[in-house]
Amino acid sequence: MAVQPPPADQRIVIENVAIATVDAADTEYARGHVVILGNTIESVGDGPAPAWLDNVVRRINGEGHLLTPGLVNTHHHFYQWITRGLAQDDILFDWLVALYPTWARIDDELVHAASQGSAAALLKSGCTTASDHHYVFPRDGGDILGASIEAVQELGLRFTALRGSMDRSKKDGGLPPDHAVEELDDILAASEAAVDRYHDASFGSMLHVAIAPCSPFSVSTDLLRQSAELARRKGVRLHTHGSETAEEEQFCKELFGMGPTDYFESVGWLGEDVWMAHCVHMNDSDIAKFAETGTGVAHCPSSNARLAAGIARVPDMLKAGVPVGLGVDGTASNESGELGTELRNALLINRLHGYPTALTGRQALRLGTMGGARVLGRQNEIGSIEVGKLADLALWKIDGIMHSSIADPVAALTFGALPPLAVLFVNGNAVVEKGRLTAVNEDRIARACARAAKELASRPV
Ligand SMILES: [Zn+2]
């Protein structure tokens, strides 16, 4: 059953806590308070909470803790939780070719288990809103999108379900095997049905739907064009993979006579309602086009490292004004599945551009919060601790052995080990307490994921 919103008049008070609000001025409090009213933030500020508050159901002494906005994950493939640790030493194209045959055997039951594994890893690492790009729909796989949505709602994660797709298989010069793709008309009908059935555009929504053909090397030009038309007609966002590897760039040049960004531009895929995963191989003109159009980027440092894809030019994108958020990417190319650790990974990997200010700790935190909120089009609802925004908050314990000798709380989070998560609030509900999920038994999820992985591996190709 889905986690229900808390009573609208109930208050939760967090006091004596270091706060990084990630508002426009990067306001921080060394010892402040936050009051949650129902599912929103009623007040935030220095010192203790106002004394007159009534209906306070919980008071948290945040001594030795850091409060940040909940983290926002902008790119993932939840189903991959049950295909981790495979094709360990491959670049993207070889890794995909190795895994497609296994992925083409998934169904709704396996995706339910895998989605709970992925959502659990995200929640337990401080993530309060996530998107899941699902693009494998075998003919006899059942209601896969519905299964992933139900799985996530049971855990209480705020969600953007991406109805993905593939229609360019080997016979059309693409990468996926012929039996792993769908027909264009079926994809468009299913995408429109998913939006009609699930997309809730209201303030505080727990569920968005966006339309997300997989990548230039697995979808047709017609599908890209018509997906963009459909998304704009329905008022939902567009997502895909872009400029991930040198091989993809080569593919686009050979097939379309231009690089990925120019190709996306030619099919109506640059704009404020679009975000793309990776964007590693971008030249100055590509970055300028993203900045001019407001096209967003999901930066996935661990996955890019795992697949030896390269280092995205995040510092240059930020300087140009490109909206950038963080992504775990699917857990077949980032087995950890934690978003919290991506703050540090983004910071370190971007410094390999060769200068220490390439990404600061506070910029890394901003990427993982407000950056992601903007990329998902939810900057007015989530991503910072401000009055009126949704109560999506992460309370990190930083007085333990791993962090107590770091004076700067934000450095403890972004330079140090991922701190223990004391409480994670999503929509005003404590969905993680002392590092453990509250709505669903974690051990049951672990067992279901183990069974699902074994079952998938045993299915004949
Ligand atoms: Zn991906």
XYZ file of N, CA, C and O in Angstrom, residues 215-298:
336
model
N 17.830 6.076 -26.445
C 19.104 6.694 -26.860
C 19.152 6.754 -28.381
O 18.407 6.027 -29.043
N 20.022 7.589 -28.954
C 20.045 7.688 -30.424
C 20.335 6.355 -31.109
O 19.880 6.137 -32.223
N 21.055 5.458 -30.437
C 21.428 4.205 -31.092
C 20.434 3.075 -30.830
O 20.666 1.936 -31.198
N 19.304 3.385 -30.156
C 18.292 2.347 -29.940
C 16.880 2.819 -30.281
O 15.928 2.077 -30.097
N 16.744 4.066 -30.777
C 15.405 4.530 -31.171
C 15.470 5.201 -32.548
O 16.503 5.751 -32.941
N 14.333 5.188 -33.253
C 14.286 5.787 -34.591
C 14.127 7.299 -34.492
O 13.685 7.826 -33.464
N 14.485 7.972 -35.564
C 14.320 9.426 -35.632
C 12.839 9.791 -35.514
O 12.472 10.761 -34.843
N 11.979 8.990 -36.123
C 10.530 9.243 -36.036
C 10.047 9.164 -34.595
O 9.212 9.967 -34.166
N 10.570 8.191 -33.852
C 10.126 8.035 -32.459
C 10.550 9.253 -31.628
O 9.774 9.753 -30.811
N 11.762 9.738 -31.864
C 12.203 10.937 -31.138
C 11.267 12.110 -31.449
O 10.782 12.792 -30.546
N 11.025 12.337 -32.736
C 10.171 13.463 -33.158
C 8.764 13.357 -32.574
O 8.239 14.302 -31.986
N 8.199 12.177 -32.702
C 6.792 12.019 -32.277
C 6.669 11.978 -30.758
O 5.650 12.393 -30.207
N 7.711 11.511 -30.073
C 7.691 11.549 -28.604
C 7.688 12.991 -28.122
O 6.990 13.345 -27.163
N 8.487 13.830 -28.781
C 8.545 15.245 -28.400
C 7.186 15.909 -28.609
O 6.706 16.664 -27.762
N 6.559 15.597 -29.747
C 5.222 16.171 -30.015
C 4.217 15.716 -28.963
O 3.422 16.506 -28.446
N 4.264 14.422 -28.638
C 3.321 13.863 -27.658
C 3.526 14.504 -26.281
O 2.568 14.933 -25.627
N 4.799 14.585 -25.856
C 5.090 15.136 -24.524
C 4.602 16.575 -24.430
O 4.032 16.991 -23.409
N 4.804 17.347 -25.485
C 4.401 18.765 -25.447
C 2.886 18.899 -25.497
O 2.319 19.784 -24.855
N 2.240 18.008 -26.212
C 0.774 18.015 -26.244
C 0.210 17.679 -24.863
O -0.781 18.238 -24.425
N 0.889 16.776 -24.146
C 0.387 16.333 -22.841
C 0.943 17.174 -21.678
O 0.544 16.975 -20.530
N 1.921 18.040 -21.953
C 2.497 18.878 -20.893
C 3.373 18.108 -19.919
O 3.401 18.404 -18.724
N 4.105 17.103 -20.426
C 5.046 16.373 -19.563
C 6.462 16.519 -20.120
O 6.661 16.997 -21.233
N 7.453 16.089 -19.317
C 8.848 16.298 -19.694
C 9.376 15.155 -20.554
O 8.782 14.072 -20.633
N 10.557 15.446 -21.169
C 11.225 14.505 -22.068
C 12.605 14.172 -21.538
O 13.331 15.053 -21.060
N 12.969 12.905 -21.662
C 14.293 12.480 -21.174
C 14.876 11.437 -22.115
O 14.151 10.645 -22.707
N 16.205 11.445 -22.238
C 16.907 10.383 -22.966
C 18.372 10.377 -22.551
O 18.809 11.198 -21.747
N 19.120 9.409 -23.065
C 20.581 9.410 -22.904
C 21.175 10.248 -24.033
O 20.731 10.134 -25.179
N 22.215 11.035 -23.746
C 22.853 11.806 -24.811
C 24.334 11.986 -24.596
O 24.791 12.180 -23.464
N 25.094 11.920 -25.691
C 26.541 12.218 -25.677
C 27.274 11.454 -24.575
O 28.117 11.997 -23.890
N 26.922 10.168 -24.433
C 27.513 9.403 -23.328
C 28.938 8.948 -23.638
O 29.808 9.021 -22.773
N 29.168 8.446 -24.874
C 30.491 7.877 -25.175
C 30.994 8.346 -26.538
O 30.222 8.842 -27.370
N 32.299 8.121 -26.763
C 32.891 8.445 -28.063
C 32.248 7.600 -29.158
O 32.044 8.065 -30.281
N 31.880 6.356 -28.817
C 31.258 5.460 -29.810
C 29.892 5.989 -30.244
O 29.500 5.859 -31.405
N 29.148 6.574 -29.277
C 27.833 7.128 -29.625
C 27.997 8.311 -30.592
O 27.235 8.462 -31.548
N 29.006 9.133 -30.321
C 29.261 10.285 -31.186
C 29.552 9.811 -32.616
O 29.010 10.327 -33.588
N 30.388 8.791 -32.691
C 30.752 8.188 -33.982
C 29.500 7.653 -34.690
O 29.299 7.878 -35.876
N 28.664 6.956 -33.933
C 27.421 6.384 -34.461
C 26.560 7.484 -35.086
O 26.068 7.359 -36.202
N 26.391 8.584 -34.338
C 25.553 9.685 -34.825
C 26.146 10.311 -36.080
O 25.421 10.641 -37.024
N 27.461 10.473 -36.082
C 28.104 11.096 -37.254
C 27.927 10.217 -38.483
O 27.650 10.711 -39.576
N 28.079 8.902 -38.296
C 27.957 7.991 -39.437
C 26.521 7.909 -39.946
O 26.265 7.918 -41.137
N 25.569 7.822 -39.005
C 24.176 7.586 -39.405
C 23.437 8.870 -39.766
O 22.614 8.899 -40.678
N 23.727 9.949 -39.023
C 22.934 11.177 -39.199
C 23.765 12.334 -39.762
O 23.232 13.412 -40.025
N 25.078 12.133 -39.884
C 25.945 13.177 -40.429
C 26.176 14.333 -39.473
O 26.556 15.432 -39.875
N 25.947 14.113 -38.176
C 26.183 15.167 -37.171
C 26.334 14.537 -35.786
O 25.983 13.367 -35.604
N 26.850 15.311 -34.833
C 27.017 14.824 -33.466
C 25.675 14.749 -32.751
O 24.659 15.256 -33.245
N 25.648 14.134 -31.552
C 24.381 13.912 -30.846
C 23.593 15.196 -30.559
O 22.369 15.230 -30.772
N 24.253 16.265 -30.090
C 23.499 17.471 -29.721
C 22.848 18.105 -30.946
O 21.672 18.503 -30.906
N 23.580 18.163 -32.065
C 22.991 18.719 -33.301
C 21.836 17.846 -33.772
O 20.815 18.342 -34.267
N 22.012 16.527 -33.611
C 20.940 15.600 -33.984
C 19.692 15.843 -33.120
O 18.576 15.961 -33.637
N 19.890 15.961 -31.802
C 18.748 16.225 -30.910
C 18.062 17.542 -31.279
O 16.837 17.650 -31.295
N 18.880 18.526 -31.594
C 18.307 19.822 -31.982
C 17.440 19.656 -33.242
O 16.344 20.220 -33.329
N 17.925 18.846 -34.178
C 17.220 18.683 -35.462
C 15.873 17.980 -35.297
O 15.018 18.059 -36.166
N 15.669 17.265 -34.169
C 14.383 16.571 -33.983
C 13.554 17.198 -32.853
O 12.641 16.582 -32.313
N 13.895 18.447 -32.495
C 13.077 19.180 -31.512
C 13.330 18.781 -30.073
O 12.469 18.927 -29.211
N 14.540 18.283 -29.805
C 14.821 17.735 -28.478
C 15.717 18.620 -27.630
O 16.390 18.109 -26.723
N 15.780 19.926 -27.884
C 16.440 20.811 -26.924
C 15.359 21.729 -26.378
O 14.492 22.192 -27.121
N 15.382 21.981 -25.081
C 14.364 22.855 -24.491
C 14.310 22.697 -22.992
O 14.880 21.753 -22.439
N 13.595 23.606 -22.349
C 13.490 23.603 -20.880
C 12.780 22.376 -20.341
O 12.899 22.051 -19.161
N 12.004 21.717 -21.212
C 11.256 20.531 -20.774
C 12.017 19.235 -21.057
O 11.447 18.151 -20.980
N 13.308 19.347 -21.401
C 14.110 18.170 -21.745
C 15.298 18.057 -20.794
O 15.911 19.074 -20.457
N 15.604 16.845 -20.344
C 16.893 16.613 -19.706
C 17.509 15.330 -20.216
O 16.793 14.425 -20.606
N 18.849 15.314 -20.263
C 19.559 14.166 -20.831
C 20.583 13.636 -19.853
O 21.236 14.391 -19.138
N 20.715 12.314 -19.883
C 21.687 11.674 -19.017
C 23.075 11.711 -19.654
O 23.197 11.546 -20.869
N 24.076 11.962 -18.827
C 25.508 11.838 -19.131
C 26.119 13.097 -19.748
O 26.869 13.791 -19.101
N 25.872 13.350 -21.064
C 26.435 14.540 -21.725
C 27.937 14.659 -21.449
O 28.424 15.717 -21.053
N 28.636 13.558 -21.657
C 30.080 13.523 -21.400
C 30.856 14.149 -22.559
O 31.778 14.932 -22.352
N 30.451 13.792 -23.790
C 31.219 14.249 -24.957
C 30.526 15.454 -25.585
O 29.811 15.354 -26.583
N 30.736 16.603 -24.950
C 30.086 17.843 -25.391
C 31.174 18.858 -25.752
O 32.075 19.113 -24.943
N 31.062 19.478 -26.960
C 32.002 20.555 -27.294
C 31.401 21.901 -26.847
O 30.286 21.948 -26.317
N 32.142 22.991 -27.058
C 31.679 24.308 -26.588
C 30.324 24.672 -27.174
O 29.460 25.225 -26.490
N 30.133 24.342 -28.452
C 28.867 24.687 -29.111
C 27.713 23.883 -28.507
O 26.608 24.415 -28.314
N 27.957 22.615 -28.178
C 26.901 21.789 -27.546
C 26.488 22.395 -26.202
O 25.300 22.510 -25.896
N 27.484 22.772 -25.412
C 27.188 23.345 -24.089
C 26.416 24.655 -24.244
O 25.438 24.904 -23.528
N 26.827 25.461 -25.213
C 26.123 26.738 -25.446
C 24.662 26.483 -25.834
O 23.757 27.192 -25.382
N 24.423 25.458 -26.639
C 23.037 25.147 -27.058
C 22.202 24.687 -25.866
O 21.026 25.048 -25.742
N 22.792 23.880 -24.995
C 22.061 23.446 -23.791
C 21.734 24.663 -22.922
O 20.630 24.773 -22.390
N 22.720 25.572 -22.778
C 22.505 26.750 -21.928
C 21.423 27.656 -22.504
O 20.523 28.106 -21.790
N 21.496 27.895 -23.806
C 20.519 28.803 -24.457
C 19.098 28.271 -24.355
O 18.135 29.028 -24.197
N 18.960 26.951 -24.461
C 17.618 26.364 -24.502
C 17.135 25.921 -23.128
O 15.969 25.548 -22.971
N 18.043 25.919 -22.129
C 17.650 25.459 -20.793
C 17.543 23.947 -20.681
O 16.911 23.425 -19.757
N 18.155 23.229 -21.621
C 18.125 21.760 -21.584
C 18.945 21.259 -20.396
O 20.071 21.705 -20.177
N 18.389 20.331 -19.624
C 19.039 19.872 -18.400
C 19.946 18.665 -18.619
O 19.848 17.952 -19.626
N 20.838 18.462 -17.642
C 21.801 17.359 -17.692
C 21.724 16.550 -16.399
O 21.705 17.108 -15.308
N 21.675 15.212 -16.539
C 21.811 14.312 -15.388
C 23.245 13.798 -15.380
O 23.628 12.974 -16.220
